[in-house]
């Protein structure tokens, strides 16, 4: 029996050493260790041996199996190393071949305009504040002097999550949040962000758009500071040539209030469908912070004054890039986005 195993061992070793591919090696492995191998035949005859012989032959069989497994592993490693070596010797890398080009994205025009406006205000000493898009009725309306039932709430019809929680309709709640947080400190902040309204979509209106809020609080802050700041912004954004105008308006959270318009880029102020024949496109609302708003946020209106504004980023981007339909900002058409 042992003699048979010795012969088989020699035969298997020769077979393993003779192969040069992994596939062939697997074949040889199963030929000598698989279910149809001569080893199995030998194992079947064990039952006829004495206990002493069984023990001896069993040990020989185990040694045989371990030896074959080891030989196969060594051979496999060797074949793989040979393969790598052959590839290294034969393959050439042509460094002059052109590479795979990756399509490059670009910054969305609304992000670009937001960053530009941020830079202008940071240059004037403003800090950037943030607030949540899911807002409490208290901050979005109540503390901005818009109590339940106030008719001006109707212009901000919104998406409600429950009667006290809604998608913010403007960035003005950040005014309240910042004043409450800073507790009586002087403030100079802007806050860019997304806002939502149940507006009907048209060329200049969307139900979801972006605003930049601005708030300055101090002890000597006047309407002329507001005018100066916004005129400076308009010149930097649109150039000296485009005209801007301040028009009296109403917001419950500012008094007095204004709206700021820029001459329509499409008709240059003559009147067209884009500007609804007025020659002007409104970009922001602004005013002096209402005493009630100051009081509710813990600022004594007899000591503190401030101005605030809220600007539509899409409107600014439309004027800047001469885009005549707000909806193109949201449709993700690569032909449009590629131009920026
Ligand atoms: C407000 O939202 C006030 N919170 C602004 C404000 C802040 C006034 C601080 C005073 C003090 P208004 O609803 O007018 O105001 O919106 C401000 C700007 O957002 C508009 O001038 C316009 O540029 C833009 N805007 C308003 N509605 C839409 C809309 N549906 N789609 C796109 N832009 C809009």
CSV table of N, CA and C in Angstrom, one decimal, residues 135-150 153 160 163-164 166 169-170 173 176 252-253 290 292-297:
chain,number,residue,atom,x,y,z
A,135,UNK,N,-39.6,76.3,8.7
A,135,UNK,CA,-39.6,77.4,9.7
A,135,UNK,C,-40.8,77.5,10.5
A,136,UNK,N,-40.7,78.1,11.7
A,136,UNK,CA,-41.9,78.2,12.5
A,136,UNK,C,-42.7,79.5,12.1
A,137,UNK,N,-44.0,79.4,12.2
A,137,UNK,CA,-44.9,80.5,11.9
A,137,UNK,C,-44.4,81.7,12.7
A,138,UNK,N,-44.0,81.5,13.9
A,138,UNK,CA,-43.6,82.6,14.8
A,138,UNK,C,-42.5,83.4,14.1
A,139,UNK,N,-41.5,82.8,13.6
A,139,UNK,CA,-40.3,83.5,13.0
A,139,UNK,C,-40.7,84.0,11.6
A,140,UNK,N,-41.4,83.2,10.8
A,140,UNK,CA,-41.7,83.6,9.4
A,140,UNK,C,-42.7,84.8,9.4
A,141,UNK,N,-43.6,84.8,10.4
A,141,UNK,CA,-44.7,85.9,10.4
A,141,UNK,C,-44.8,86.7,11.7
A,142,UNK,N,-45.1,86.0,12.7
A,142,UNK,CA,-45.5,86.7,14.0
A,142,UNK,C,-44.5,87.7,14.4
A,143,UNK,N,-43.2,87.3,14.5
A,143,UNK,CA,-42.2,88.2,15.1
A,143,UNK,C,-41.7,89.2,14.0
A,144,UNK,N,-42.3,89.1,12.8
A,144,UNK,CA,-42.0,90.1,11.8
A,144,UNK,C,-43.2,91.0,11.6
A,145,UNK,N,-44.0,91.1,12.7
A,145,UNK,CA,-45.1,92.0,12.7
A,145,UNK,C,-46.2,91.6,11.8
A,146,UNK,N,-46.3,90.3,11.5
A,146,UNK,CA,-47.4,89.8,10.7
A,146,UNK,C,-48.2,88.8,11.5
A,147,UNK,N,-49.1,89.3,12.4
A,147,UNK,CA,-49.9,88.4,13.3
A,147,UNK,C,-50.9,87.6,12.5
A,148,UNK,N,-51.4,86.5,13.1
A,148,UNK,CA,-52.5,85.7,12.5
A,148,UNK,C,-53.5,86.6,11.9
A,149,UNK,N,-53.9,86.3,10.7
A,149,UNK,CA,-55.0,87.1,10.0
A,149,UNK,C,-54.6,88.4,9.4
A,150,UNK,N,-53.3,88.8,9.5
A,150,UNK,CA,-52.8,90.0,8.8
A,150,UNK,C,-53.0,89.8,7.3
A,153,UNK,N,-50.2,88.5,4.9
A,153,UNK,CA,-49.8,87.1,4.9
A,153,UNK,C,-50.3,86.4,3.6
A,160,UNK,N,-47.6,74.5,4.0
A,160,UNK,CA,-47.6,74.2,5.5
A,160,UNK,C,-47.4,72.7,5.8
A,163,UNK,N,-50.1,73.6,11.2
A,163,UNK,CA,-50.5,75.1,11.3
A,163,UNK,C,-49.4,76.0,11.8
A,164,UNK,N,-48.4,75.4,12.5
A,164,UNK,CA,-47.3,76.2,13.1
A,164,UNK,C,-46.0,76.1,12.3
A,166,UNK,N,-44.0,75.7,8.5
A,166,UNK,CA,-44.1,75.9,7.1
A,166,UNK,C,-42.8,76.0,6.4
A,169,UNK,N,-41.2,81.5,3.6
A,169,UNK,CA,-41.7,82.2,2.4
A,169,UNK,C,-40.7,83.3,2.0
A,170,UNK,N,-39.8,83.6,2.9
A,170,UNK,CA,-38.7,84.6,2.6
A,170,UNK,C,-37.6,84.3,3.6
A,173,UNK,N,-37.1,85.6,8.3
A,173,UNK,CA,-37.1,85.0,9.6
A,173,UNK,C,-35.6,84.9,10.2
A,176,UNK,N,-34.9,87.7,12.6
A,176,UNK,CA,-35.4,87.5,13.9
A,176,UNK,C,-34.5,86.6,14.7
A,252,UNK,N,-44.8,94.8,6.4
A,252,UNK,CA,-45.2,95.0,7.8
A,252,UNK,C,-44.0,95.1,8.7
A,253,UNK,N,-42.8,94.5,8.3
A,253,UNK,CA,-41.7,94.5,9.1
A,253,UNK,C,-40.7,95.6,8.9
A,290,UNK,N,-38.9,97.8,11.5
A,290,UNK,CA,-40.0,98.3,12.2
A,290,UNK,C,-39.8,98.2,13.7
A,292,UNK,N,-41.6,97.5,16.1
A,292,UNK,CA,-42.2,96.3,16.7
A,292,UNK,C,-41.3,95.1,16.6
A,293,UNK,N,-40.7,95.0,15.4
A,293,UNK,CA,-39.8,93.9,15.2
A,293,UNK,C,-38.6,93.9,16.1
A,294,UNK,N,-38.0,95.1,16.2
A,294,UNK,CA,-36.9,95.3,17.2
A,294,UNK,C,-37.3,94.9,18.6
A,295,UNK,N,-38.5,95.4,19.0
A,295,UNK,CA,-38.9,95.2,20.4
A,295,UNK,C,-39.1,93.6,20.6
A,296,UNK,N,-39.8,93.0,19.7
A,296,UNK,CA,-40.1,91.5,19.9
A,296,UNK,C,-38.8,90.7,19.9
A,297,UNK,N,-37.7,91.2,19.2
A,297,UNK,CA,-36.4,90.5,19.2
A,297,UNK,C,-35.5,91.0,20.4
